[in-house]
Coordinates of C-alpha atoms and ligand atoms in Angstrom, one line a residue:
Chain D
X1 CA -256.9 -131.2 32.2
X2 CA -257.5 -130.3 28.6
X3 CA -258.9 -126.9 29.6
X4 CA -256.1 -126.2 32.0
X5 CA -253.4 -127.0 29.4
X6 CA -255.2 -124.9 26.8
X7 CA -255.6 -122.0 29.1
X8 CA -251.9 -122.2 30.0
X9 CA -250.8 -122.3 26.3
X10 CA -253.1 -119.4 25.5
X11 CA -251.8 -117.5 28.5
X12 CA -248.2 -118.1 27.8
X13 CA -248.5 -117.2 24.1
X14 CA -250.4 -114.0 24.8
X15 CA -247.9 -113.2 27.6
X16 CA -245.0 -113.6 25.2
X17 CA -246.6 -111.3 22.7
X18 CA -247.1 -108.7 25.4
X19 CA -243.4 -109.3 26.3
X20 CA -242.3 -108.3 22.8
X21 CA -244.0 -104.9 23.3
X22 CA -242.8 -104.6 26.9
X23 CA -239.2 -105.5 26.2
X24 CA -238.6 -102.4 24.1
X25 CA -240.6 -100.2 26.5
X26 CA -238.6 -101.3 29.6
X27 CA -235.2 -100.9 27.9
X28 CA -236.1 -97.5 26.4
X29 CA -237.2 -96.4 29.9
X30 CA -234.2 -97.9 31.6
X31 CA -231.7 -96.3 29.3
X32 CA -233.3 -93.1 28.3
X33 CA -235.8 -92.5 31.0
X34 CA -238.4 -92.0 28.3
X35 CA -241.9 -93.3 28.7
X36 CA -242.7 -94.0 25.1
X37 CA -246.5 -93.9 24.8
X38 CA -246.1 -94.2 21.0
X39 CA -244.8 -97.7 21.4
X40 CA -248.3 -99.2 20.8
X41 CA -248.5 -97.3 17.5
X42 CA -245.5 -99.2 16.3
X43 CA -247.2 -102.4 17.4
X44 CA -250.3 -101.7 15.4
X45 CA -248.3 -100.6 12.3
X46 CA -246.5 -103.9 12.6
X47 CA -249.8 -105.7 12.7
X48 CA -251.3 -104.0 9.7
X49 CA -248.2 -103.9 7.5
X50 CA -247.6 -107.6 8.3
X51 CA -251.1 -108.5 7.5
X52 CA -251.0 -106.5 4.3
X53 CA -247.7 -108.0 3.1
X54 CA -248.9 -111.5 3.9
X55 CA -252.1 -110.9 1.8
X56 CA -250.2 -109.5 -1.1
X57 CA -247.3 -112.0 -1.2
X58 CA -248.7 -115.0 0.7
X59 CA -245.3 -115.3 2.4
X60 CA -245.5 -115.1 6.2
X61 CA -241.8 -114.7 6.7
X62 CA -241.7 -111.8 4.3
X63 CA -244.6 -110.3 6.1
X64 CA -242.7 -110.5 9.4
X65 CA -239.5 -109.1 8.0
X66 CA -241.5 -106.3 6.3
X67 CA -243.3 -105.5 9.5
X68 CA -240.1 -105.3 11.4
X69 CA -238.6 -103.0 8.8
X70 CA -241.6 -100.7 8.9
X71 CA -241.5 -100.6 12.7
X72 CA -237.8 -99.7 12.6
X73 CA -238.2 -97.0 10.0
X74 CA -241.1 -95.5 12.0
X75 CA -239.1 -95.9 15.2
X76 CA -236.2 -94.0 13.7
X77 CA -238.4 -91.2 12.6
X78 CA -240.0 -91.1 16.1
X79 CA -236.7 -91.1 17.9
X80 CA -235.0 -88.6 15.7
X81 CA -237.8 -86.0 15.3
X82 CA -240.2 -86.4 18.2
X83 CA -238.2 -87.8 21.1
X84 CA -234.7 -86.5 20.7
X85 CA -235.8 -82.9 21.0
X86 CA -237.5 -83.6 24.4
X87 CA -235.0 -85.8 26.2
X88 CA -235.0 -85.1 29.9
X89 CA -238.4 -83.4 29.9
X90 CA -241.0 -85.8 31.1
X91 CA -244.0 -83.7 30.6
X92 CA -243.2 -82.9 27.0
X93 CA -242.3 -86.6 26.4
X94 CA -245.6 -87.7 27.7
X95 CA -247.5 -85.2 25.5
X96 CA -245.4 -85.8 22.4
X97 CA -245.4 -89.6 22.5
X98 CA -249.1 -89.6 23.2
X99 CA -249.5 -87.4 20.2
X100 CA -247.3 -89.8 18.2
X101 CA -249.5 -92.7 19.3
X102 CA -252.6 -91.0 18.1
X103 CA -251.0 -90.0 14.8
X104 CA -249.7 -93.6 14.2
X105 CA -253.1 -95.1 15.0
X106 CA -255.2 -92.7 13.0
X107 CA -252.9 -92.8 10.0
X108 CA -253.6 -96.6 9.8
X109 CA -257.0 -95.6 8.6
X110 CA -255.7 -93.6 5.8
X111 CA -253.9 -96.6 4.3
X112 CA -256.3 -99.4 5.3
X113 CA -259.6 -97.7 6.0
X114 CA -261.5 -97.5 9.3
X115 CA -262.8 -101.1 9.5
X116 CA -261.0 -104.0 11.1
X117 CA -259.2 -106.3 8.7
X118 CA -259.4 -110.1 8.7
X119 CA -256.1 -111.9 8.8
X120 CA -255.6 -115.6 7.9
X121 CA -253.1 -118.1 9.3
X122 CA -250.3 -119.1 7.0
X123 CA -251.0 -122.6 5.7
X124 CA -248.0 -124.2 7.3
X125 CA -249.1 -123.0 10.7
X126 CA -252.8 -124.0 10.5
X127 CA -254.2 -126.8 12.4
X128 CA -253.3 -128.2 15.8
X129 CA -251.2 -130.8 17.6
X130 CA -252.7 -133.6 19.6
X131 CA -251.0 -135.0 22.7
X132 CA -252.9 -137.7 24.6
X133 CA -256.2 -136.4 23.3
X134 CA -255.3 -132.8 24.2
X135 CA -255.6 -130.4 21.3
X136 CA -253.2 -127.6 21.1
X137 CA -253.4 -124.9 18.4
X138 CA -250.2 -125.0 16.3
X139 CA -249.9 -121.2 15.8
X140 CA -249.9 -120.7 19.6
X141 CA -247.0 -123.1 20.0
X142 CA -245.3 -121.2 17.2
X143 CA -245.7 -117.9 19.0
X144 CA -244.4 -119.5 22.2
X145 CA -241.3 -120.8 20.5
X146 CA -240.6 -117.6 18.7
X147 CA -241.2 -115.6 21.9
X148 CA -238.9 -117.7 23.9
X149 CA -236.2 -117.6 21.3
X150 CA -236.4 -113.8 21.1
X151 CA -236.2 -113.6 24.9
X152 CA -233.1 -115.7 24.8
X153 CA -231.6 -113.7 22.0
X154 CA -232.2 -110.4 23.9
X155 CA -230.8 -111.9 27.1
X156 CA -227.7 -113.0 25.3
X157 CA -227.4 -109.6 23.6
X158 CA -227.5 -107.8 27.0
X159 CA -225.4 -110.1 29.0
X160 CA -222.9 -111.4 26.5
X161 CA -222.0 -108.7 24.0
X162 CA -220.1 -105.5 24.1
X163 CA -223.0 -103.4 23.1
X164 CA -225.2 -105.1 25.7
X165 CA -222.5 -104.2 28.3
X166 CA -222.7 -100.6 27.2
X167 CA -226.5 -100.6 27.4
X168 CA -226.4 -102.1 30.9
X169 CA -223.9 -99.5 32.0
X170 CA -225.9 -96.7 30.4
X171 CA -228.9 -97.7 32.4
X172 CA -226.9 -97.3 35.5
X173 CA -224.9 -94.1 34.8
X174 CA -225.2 -92.3 31.4
X175 CA -222.6 -89.6 32.2
X176 CA -220.0 -92.2 33.2
X177 CA -220.6 -94.1 30.0
X178 CA -219.9 -91.0 28.0
X179 CA -216.8 -90.3 30.0
X180 CA -215.6 -93.8 28.8
X181 CA -215.8 -92.6 25.2
X182 CA -219.1 -94.3 24.4
X183 CA -221.6 -92.4 22.3
X184 CA -224.7 -92.6 24.3
X185 CA -226.9 -91.0 21.6
X186 CA -225.9 -93.9 19.4
X187 CA -226.9 -96.3 22.1
X188 CA -230.2 -94.6 22.5
X189 CA -230.9 -94.9 18.8
X190 CA -229.9 -98.6 18.8
X191 CA -232.1 -99.5 21.7
X192 CA -235.0 -97.5 20.3
X193 CA -234.8 -99.2 16.9
X194 CA -234.5 -102.6 18.6
X195 CA -237.6 -101.8 20.7
X196 CA -239.5 -100.6 17.7
X197 CA -238.6 -103.7 15.7
X198 CA -239.8 -105.9 18.5
X199 CA -243.0 -104.1 18.9
X200 CA -243.8 -104.3 15.2
X201 CA -242.8 -108.0 15.3
X202 CA -245.3 -108.5 18.2
X203 CA -248.0 -106.9 16.1
X204 CA -247.2 -109.0 13.1
X205 CA -247.3 -112.2 15.1
X206 CA -250.5 -111.1 16.9
X207 CA -252.4 -110.4 13.7
X208 CA -253.0 -114.1 12.6
X209 CA -253.4 -115.1 16.2
X210 CA -256.4 -112.9 16.9
X211 CA -257.6 -113.2 13.3
X212 CA -258.5 -109.6 12.9
X213 CA -256.6 -106.3 13.3
X214 CA -258.0 -102.8 14.1
X215 CA -256.4 -99.4 14.6
X216 CA -257.3 -99.2 18.3
X217 CA -255.6 -102.4 19.3
X218 CA -252.3 -100.5 19.6
X219 CA -253.6 -98.6 22.7
X220 CA -255.1 -101.8 24.1
X221 CA -251.8 -103.7 24.0
X222 CA -249.7 -100.7 25.0
X223 CA -251.6 -100.4 28.2
X224 CA -251.1 -104.1 28.9
X225 CA -247.4 -103.7 28.2
X226 CA -247.1 -100.7 30.5
X227 CA -248.7 -102.7 33.3
X228 CA -246.2 -105.4 32.6
X229 CA -243.3 -103.0 32.7
X230 CA -244.4 -101.6 36.0
X231 CA -245.1 -105.0 37.6
X232 CA -241.8 -106.4 36.3
X233 CA -239.7 -103.3 37.4
X234 CA -238.9 -100.5 35.1
X235 CA -235.7 -101.2 33.2
X236 CA -235.6 -104.9 33.9
X237 CA -235.8 -107.3 31.0
X238 CA -236.2 -110.4 33.1
X239 CA -238.8 -108.6 35.2
X240 CA -240.8 -107.8 32.1
X241 CA -240.6 -111.4 30.9
X242 CA -241.9 -112.7 34.2
X243 CA -244.6 -110.1 34.5
X244 CA -245.7 -110.8 30.9
X245 CA -246.2 -114.4 31.7
X246 CA -248.1 -113.7 34.9
X247 CA -250.4 -111.1 33.2
X248 CA -250.9 -113.5 30.2
X249 CA -251.6 -116.6 32.1
X250 CA -253.8 -114.9 34.8
X251 CA -255.7 -113.2 32.0
X252 CA -256.4 -116.4 30.2
X253 CA -257.7 -118.1 33.3
X254 CA -259.8 -115.2 34.5
X255 CA -261.3 -114.8 31.0
X256 CA -262.4 -118.4 31.3
X257 CA -263.6 -118.7 34.9
X258 CA -264.6 -115.1 35.8
X259 CA -264.9 -113.2 32.5
X260 CA -266.6 -110.3 34.3
X261 CA -263.6 -109.6 36.4
X262 CA -260.9 -110.1 33.8
X263 CA -260.5 -106.4 33.1
X264 CA -260.1 -105.6 36.7
X265 CA -257.5 -108.3 37.1
X266 CA -254.5 -106.4 35.7
X267 CA -255.2 -103.4 37.8
X268 CA -255.5 -105.7 40.8
X269 CA -252.1 -107.3 40.0
X270 CA -250.6 -103.9 39.5
X271 CA -251.9 -102.7 42.8
X272 CA -250.7 -105.7 44.7
X273 CA -247.2 -105.6 43.3
X274 CA -246.9 -101.9 43.9
X275 CA -248.0 -102.3 47.5
X276 CA -245.7 -105.1 48.3
X277 CA -242.7 -104.0 46.2
X278 CA -242.9 -100.5 44.7
X279 CA -239.9 -101.1 42.5
X280 CA -241.7 -104.0 40.7
X281 CA -240.9 -107.7 40.9
X282 CA -237.3 -107.6 39.7
X283 CA -236.8 -103.8 39.7
X284 CA -233.6 -103.1 41.4
X285 CA -231.8 -100.0 40.3
X286 CA -229.6 -101.1 37.5
X287 CA -230.1 -104.6 36.5
X288 CA -231.1 -104.4 32.9
X289 CA -230.8 -108.1 32.5
Chain L
X1 CA -194.8 -78.1 27.9
X2 CA -198.4 -77.9 29.2
X3 CA -200.5 -80.9 28.3
X4 CA -203.8 -79.4 29.3
X5 CA -204.6 -75.7 29.1
X6 CA -207.7 -74.0 30.4
X7 CA -208.2 -70.5 29.1
X8 CA -210.5 -68.0 30.8
X9 CA -213.4 -70.5 31.4
X10 CA -216.8 -69.1 32.3
X11 CA -219.4 -71.7 33.2
X12 CA -223.0 -71.3 34.3
X13 CA -225.0 -73.9 36.0
X14 CA -228.6 -72.9 35.4
X15 CA -228.6 -69.2 36.2
X16 CA -225.6 -69.3 38.5
X17 CA -222.3 -68.0 37.3
X18 CA -220.0 -70.7 38.7
X19 CA -216.7 -70.5 36.9
X20 CA -215.7 -66.9 36.5
X21 CA -212.7 -66.9 34.3
X22 CA -210.6 -70.0 35.2
X23 CA -207.2 -70.4 33.6
X24 CA -204.9 -73.2 34.4
X25 CA -202.3 -75.3 32.8
X26 CA -201.2 -78.9 33.6
X27 CA -197.6 -79.8 32.8
X28 CA -197.0 -83.2 31.1
X29 CA -195.7 -85.8 33.6
X30 CA -196.8 -83.8 36.7
X31 CA -199.3 -84.1 39.4
X32 CA -201.2 -80.9 39.6
X33 CA -203.5 -80.4 42.6
X34 CA -206.5 -78.2 42.6
X35 CA -207.4 -77.0 46.1
X36 CA -210.4 -74.9 47.3
X37 CA -213.1 -75.0 49.9
X38 CA -216.5 -76.6 49.5
X39 CA -218.4 -75.0 46.7
X40 CA -215.4 -73.2 45.2
X41 CA -216.0 -74.8 41.8
X42 CA -213.4 -77.6 41.6
X43 CA -215.9 -80.2 40.5
X44 CA -217.4 -77.8 38.0
X45 CA -213.9 -77.2 36.5
X46 CA -213.4 -80.9 35.9
X47 CA -217.0 -81.3 34.5
X48 CA -216.3 -78.4 32.2
X49 CA -213.1 -80.0 30.9
X50 CA -215.1 -83.3 30.3
X51 CA -217.8 -81.4 28.4
X52 CA -220.6 -82.2 30.9
X53 CA -221.0 -78.5 31.8
X54 CA -219.6 -76.7 28.7
X55 CA -218.3 -73.2 29.3
X56 CA -219.9 -70.2 27.7
X57 CA -216.6 -68.5 27.0
X58 CA -213.0 -69.6 27.1
X59 CA -211.4 -72.8 25.8
X60 CA -209.8 -76.0 26.8
X61 CA -206.8 -77.3 24.9
X62 CA -205.3 -80.8 25.2
X63 CA -202.1 -81.6 23.3
X64 CA -202.6 -78.1 21.8
X65 CA -205.8 -79.2 20.3
X66 CA -209.1 -77.5 21.2
X67 CA -211.4 -79.9 23.0
X68 CA -214.0 -77.5 24.4
X69 CA -217.2 -77.6 22.4
X70 CA -217.1 -81.2 21.4
X71 CA -219.2 -84.0 23.0
X72 CA -218.0 -85.8 26.1
X73 CA -217.4 -89.1 24.4
X74 CA -215.1 -87.5 21.9
X75 CA -213.2 -85.6 24.6
X76 CA -212.7 -88.9 26.4
X77 CA -211.4 -90.5 23.3
X78 CA -208.7 -87.9 23.0
X79 CA -207.2 -89.8 26.0
X80 CA -208.6 -88.2 29.1
X81 CA -209.6 -90.5 31.9
X82 CA -212.1 -89.2 34.5
X83 CA -212.8 -90.2 38.1
X84 CA -215.9 -88.3 39.2
X85 CA -216.5 -87.1 42.7
X86 CA -219.2 -89.8 43.4
X87 CA -216.9 -92.4 41.8
X88 CA -219.6 -93.2 39.1
X89 CA -219.5 -97.0 39.9
X90 CA -221.7 -99.2 37.8
X91 CA -223.0 -101.1 40.8
X92 CA -224.7 -103.9 38.9
X93 CA -221.6 -104.7 36.8
X94 CA -218.8 -106.8 38.0
X95 CA -215.2 -105.6 38.3
X96 CA -214.4 -107.5 35.1
X97 CA -217.3 -106.0 33.2
X98 CA -216.4 -102.5 34.3
X99 CA -212.8 -102.8 33.3
X100 CA -213.7 -104.4 30.0
X101 CA -216.0 -101.5 29.3
X102 CA -213.2 -99.1 30.0
X103 CA -211.1 -100.9 27.4
X104 CA -213.8 -100.8 24.7
X105 CA -213.0 -97.3 23.4
X106 CA -209.5 -97.0 24.8
X107 CA -206.4 -96.2 22.9
X108 CA -202.9 -97.2 23.6
X109 CA -201.7 -100.4 25.1
X110 CA -204.9 -101.5 26.8
X111 CA -203.8 -104.9 27.9
X112 CA -200.7 -103.5 29.5
X113 CA -202.6 -100.9 31.2
X114 CA -205.1 -103.5 32.5
X115 CA -202.3 -105.7 33.8
X116 CA -200.6 -102.8 35.6
X117 CA -203.8 -101.7 37.3
X118 CA -204.4 -105.2 38.6
X119 CA -200.8 -105.3 39.9
X120 CA -201.3 -101.9 41.6
X121 CA -204.7 -102.7 43.0
X122 CA -204.6 -106.5 43.7
X123 CA -208.1 -106.3 45.4
X124 CA -209.5 -105.7 41.9
X125 CA -208.1 -109.0 40.8
X126 CA -209.3 -110.7 43.9
X127 CA -212.9 -109.5 43.4
X128 CA -212.8 -109.8 39.7
X129 CA -216.2 -111.4 39.4
X130 CA -217.8 -109.5 42.3
X131 CA -220.5 -106.9 41.6
X132 CA -218.9 -103.4 41.9
X133 CA -221.7 -102.2 44.2
X134 CA -220.6 -104.7 46.8
X135 CA -217.0 -103.5 47.0
X136 CA -215.8 -101.4 50.0
X137 CA -215.5 -97.7 49.6
X138 CA -211.8 -97.9 49.1
X139 CA -212.1 -100.7 46.5
X140 CA -214.7 -98.7 44.6
X141 CA -212.3 -95.8 44.4
X142 CA -209.5 -98.1 43.2
X143 CA -211.9 -99.4 40.6
X144 CA -212.9 -95.9 39.5
X145 CA -209.2 -95.0 39.2
X146 CA -208.3 -98.1 37.3
X147 CA -211.2 -97.7 34.9
X148 CA -210.2 -94.1 34.2
X149 CA -206.5 -95.0 33.7
X150 CA -207.4 -97.9 31.3
X151 CA -209.8 -95.8 29.4
X152 CA -207.5 -92.8 29.2
X153 CA -204.2 -92.2 27.5
X154 CA -202.1 -89.5 28.9
X155 CA -204.2 -87.6 31.4
X156 CA -206.3 -88.4 34.4
X157 CA -208.8 -86.1 36.1
X158 CA -209.5 -87.3 39.7
X159 CA -212.1 -85.6 41.8
X160 CA -211.5 -85.9 45.6
X161 CA -210.5 -89.5 45.9
X162 CA -210.0 -89.3 49.6
X163 CA -213.7 -88.4 50.2
X164 CA -215.2 -90.7 52.9
X165 CA -212.2 -93.0 53.2
X166 CA -210.1 -93.9 56.3
X167 CA -206.7 -92.2 56.7
X168 CA -204.9 -95.5 56.0
X169 CA -206.9 -96.0 52.9
X170 CA -206.2 -92.4 51.8
X171 CA -202.5 -92.9 52.3
X172 CA -202.5 -96.1 50.2
X173 CA -204.5 -94.4 47.4
X174 CA -202.1 -91.4 47.4
X175 CA -199.2 -93.8 47.1
X176 CA -200.8 -95.5 44.2
X177 CA -201.6 -92.2 42.5
X178 CA -197.9 -91.1 43.0
X179 CA -196.8 -94.3 41.3
X180 CA -199.2 -93.7 38.4
X181 CA -197.4 -90.5 37.7
X182 CA -194.7 -92.6 36.0
X183 CA -197.2 -93.3 33.2
X184 CA -199.7 -90.5 33.1
X185 CA -200.2 -86.8 33.9
X186 CA -202.7 -86.2 36.7
X187 CA -205.0 -83.3 37.6
X188 CA -206.1 -84.0 41.2
X189 CA -208.9 -82.2 43.1
X190 CA -208.3 -82.6 46.8
X191 CA -209.2 -81.0 50.1
X192 CA -206.8 -83.2 52.1
X193 CA -203.8 -80.8 52.1
X194 CA -201.4 -83.0 54.0
X195 CA -201.8 -85.9 51.6
X196 CA -202.0 -84.0 48.4
X197 CA -199.1 -81.7 49.2
X198 CA -196.9 -84.8 49.6
X199 CA -197.5 -86.0 46.1
X200 CA -198.3 -82.9 44.1
X201 CA -195.8 -81.0 42.0
X202 CA -197.9 -77.9 41.2
X203 CA -201.0 -76.5 42.8
X204 CA -203.9 -74.2 42.1
X205 CA -206.2 -72.7 44.7
X206 CA -209.7 -71.9 43.7
X207 CA -212.1 -69.6 45.5
X208 CA -215.6 -68.5 44.4
X209 CA -215.1 -69.7 40.9
X210 CA -211.7 -68.0 40.4
X211 CA -208.1 -69.2 40.7
X212 CA -206.6 -67.2 43.5
X213 CA -203.1 -68.8 43.8
X214 CA -200.9 -71.1 41.9
X215 CA -197.3 -72.3 41.8
X216 CA -195.0 -75.0 43.0
X217 CA -196.3 -77.2 45.8
X218 CA -192.9 -76.8 47.5
X219 CA -193.5 -73.1 47.9
X220 CA -197.1 -73.5 49.1
X221 CA -196.0 -75.7 52.0
X222 CA -193.9 -72.8 53.3
X223 CA -196.5 -70.1 52.6
X224 CA -198.4 -70.3 55.9
X225 CA -200.5 -67.3 55.2
X226 CA -202.0 -68.6 52.0
X227 CA -202.5 -72.0 53.6
X228 CA -204.4 -70.4 56.4
X229 CA -206.4 -68.0 54.3
X230 CA -207.7 -70.4 51.7
X231 CA -207.2 -73.9 53.1
X232 CA -207.9 -73.3 56.7
X233 CA -204.6 -74.8 57.8
X234 CA -202.7 -73.2 60.7
Ligands
ATP1 N1 -226.5 -78.2 39.3 C1 -226.2 -77.1 39.9 N2 -227.0 -76.0 39.7 C2 -226.6 -74.8 40.3 N3 -225.6 -74.7 41.1 C3 -224.8 -75.7 41.3 C4 -225.1 -77.0 40.7 N4 -224.1 -77.9 41.1 C5 -223.3 -77.2 41.9 N5 -223.7 -75.9 42.0 C6 -223.0 -74.8 42.8 O1 -221.8 -74.5 42.1 C7 -220.8 -74.2 43.0 C8 -219.5 -75.0 42.8 O2 -219.8 -76.4 43.0 P1 -218.7 -77.5 42.8 O3 -219.4 -78.8 43.0 O4 -218.0 -77.2 41.5 O5 -217.8 -77.2 44.0 P2 -216.6 -78.0 44.6 O6 -215.4 -77.1 44.7 O7 -216.4 -79.2 43.8 O8 -217.1 -78.3 46.1 P3 -216.9 -79.6 47.0 O9 -215.5 -79.5 47.6 O10 -218.0 -79.5 48.0 O11 -217.0 -80.8 46.1 C9 -221.4 -74.5 44.4 O12 -221.7 -73.2 45.0 C10 -222.6 -75.3 44.2 O13 -223.6 -74.9 45.1
MG2 MG1 -216.5 -81.2 44.3

């Protein structure tokens, strides 16, 4: 029982971290049809800048806010100078965002050197909870709570606000949205910055969780996030949330019971979903929520 | 006075020279119908006005203000409502959400416009919380027209509203469009001559990217030769 609950908690918390990365990816794809391979670069910048700010200031909240700010600034630069010139051209997007990913990952080493960096937990999140003799690590609960709150906030943003309505309409028909007087370029930028901020936040939350950050982790998590986006259905926020949990939980159990196979697992999940439902779990044309 | 003026528009789609010097004007308070066979360039004309396919030469003026060359969303905000040929329905949004979206950047009396549309098209009120994608073809067309009217302020561009609808539905729609003339100027693209000639004040006929005829609808109805030559009506 203890093992089961712990694996579940691990799986859900990892899943929600992946979700933070996948949420931006899926919305950016849904609205702009852009596959942003540089997304993982924003994640790793969030992880490093968060870890660094935490070390310097000893304030975890400041670290998170700083990481999000760094992510959004980099996201703005990316959207404005790399992606905007190649809207509508998938091959160029692929090349240029992959290039962006490499530049973002490698430039980490200029600032923080080539070696992994250790990251500590903030004091107020150290330790664990005990329920009926089952020990659950505090930080994981924290990640779950934050992840769920963010999911809720995103869902409210998309389903209850005017800008959310515009985004959902934009996912369905960009031209018609423009014909209603709405500046779609502005919407693109908003969604891109939102996605960038979430990716950086994911990185900043992951750093103390894994205890160590390294430049290549961006690619590693970006691949997971891409798998999640495809399993969940491109453009669907709920689909990505569901798929993140599946990938996270399945990964945690596999790593424990069949560690040799855990790498193959995601590919297997992907293959099964694509065979059974090629549009992904909740991928229906046009439901961004 | 003409509300909308197209002056010598030349529009290319890719390498194809589609509009080859199109000039038209739409009088305020009128229904002006643009006829022409399939592929004549009617849709491209409306898309050029909306800024989706900008012209390489020529200009579009609305209220004597140049609107060619500016982005679509700003053209829309001048008060031009647009009903595209494929209706452009946001299938996953409800009727309510669609019309609220239409209000978001609209000018003028948006509440009044909304109320009037629900009066004119009671089905929209009935299916207020239904997903637009689940509406019937006729209801989708009503939604597209209501959305454009609420969003616009003074001019409606409607691209072949009769497409794919039953004769009864077409008749109902044409009646509604005629009623809407009280409050807005309309540029209507149609192939259904019988219906459109009943409600139109002026007409233009387009062929191969050029305007080949224009005038009062009344005169066209009597001009059997032109009708036969360009509209295939005996
Ligand atoms: N994206 C495009 N690229 C190249 N040519 C196009 C494109 N879209 C339309 N065309 C061509 O432009 C011409 C005019 O098309 P348009 O849609 O404006 O005609 P239309 O008068 O609206 O016809 P219909 O009555 O069939 O709707 C046609 O010959 C069409 O084949
Ligand atoms: Mg057409």
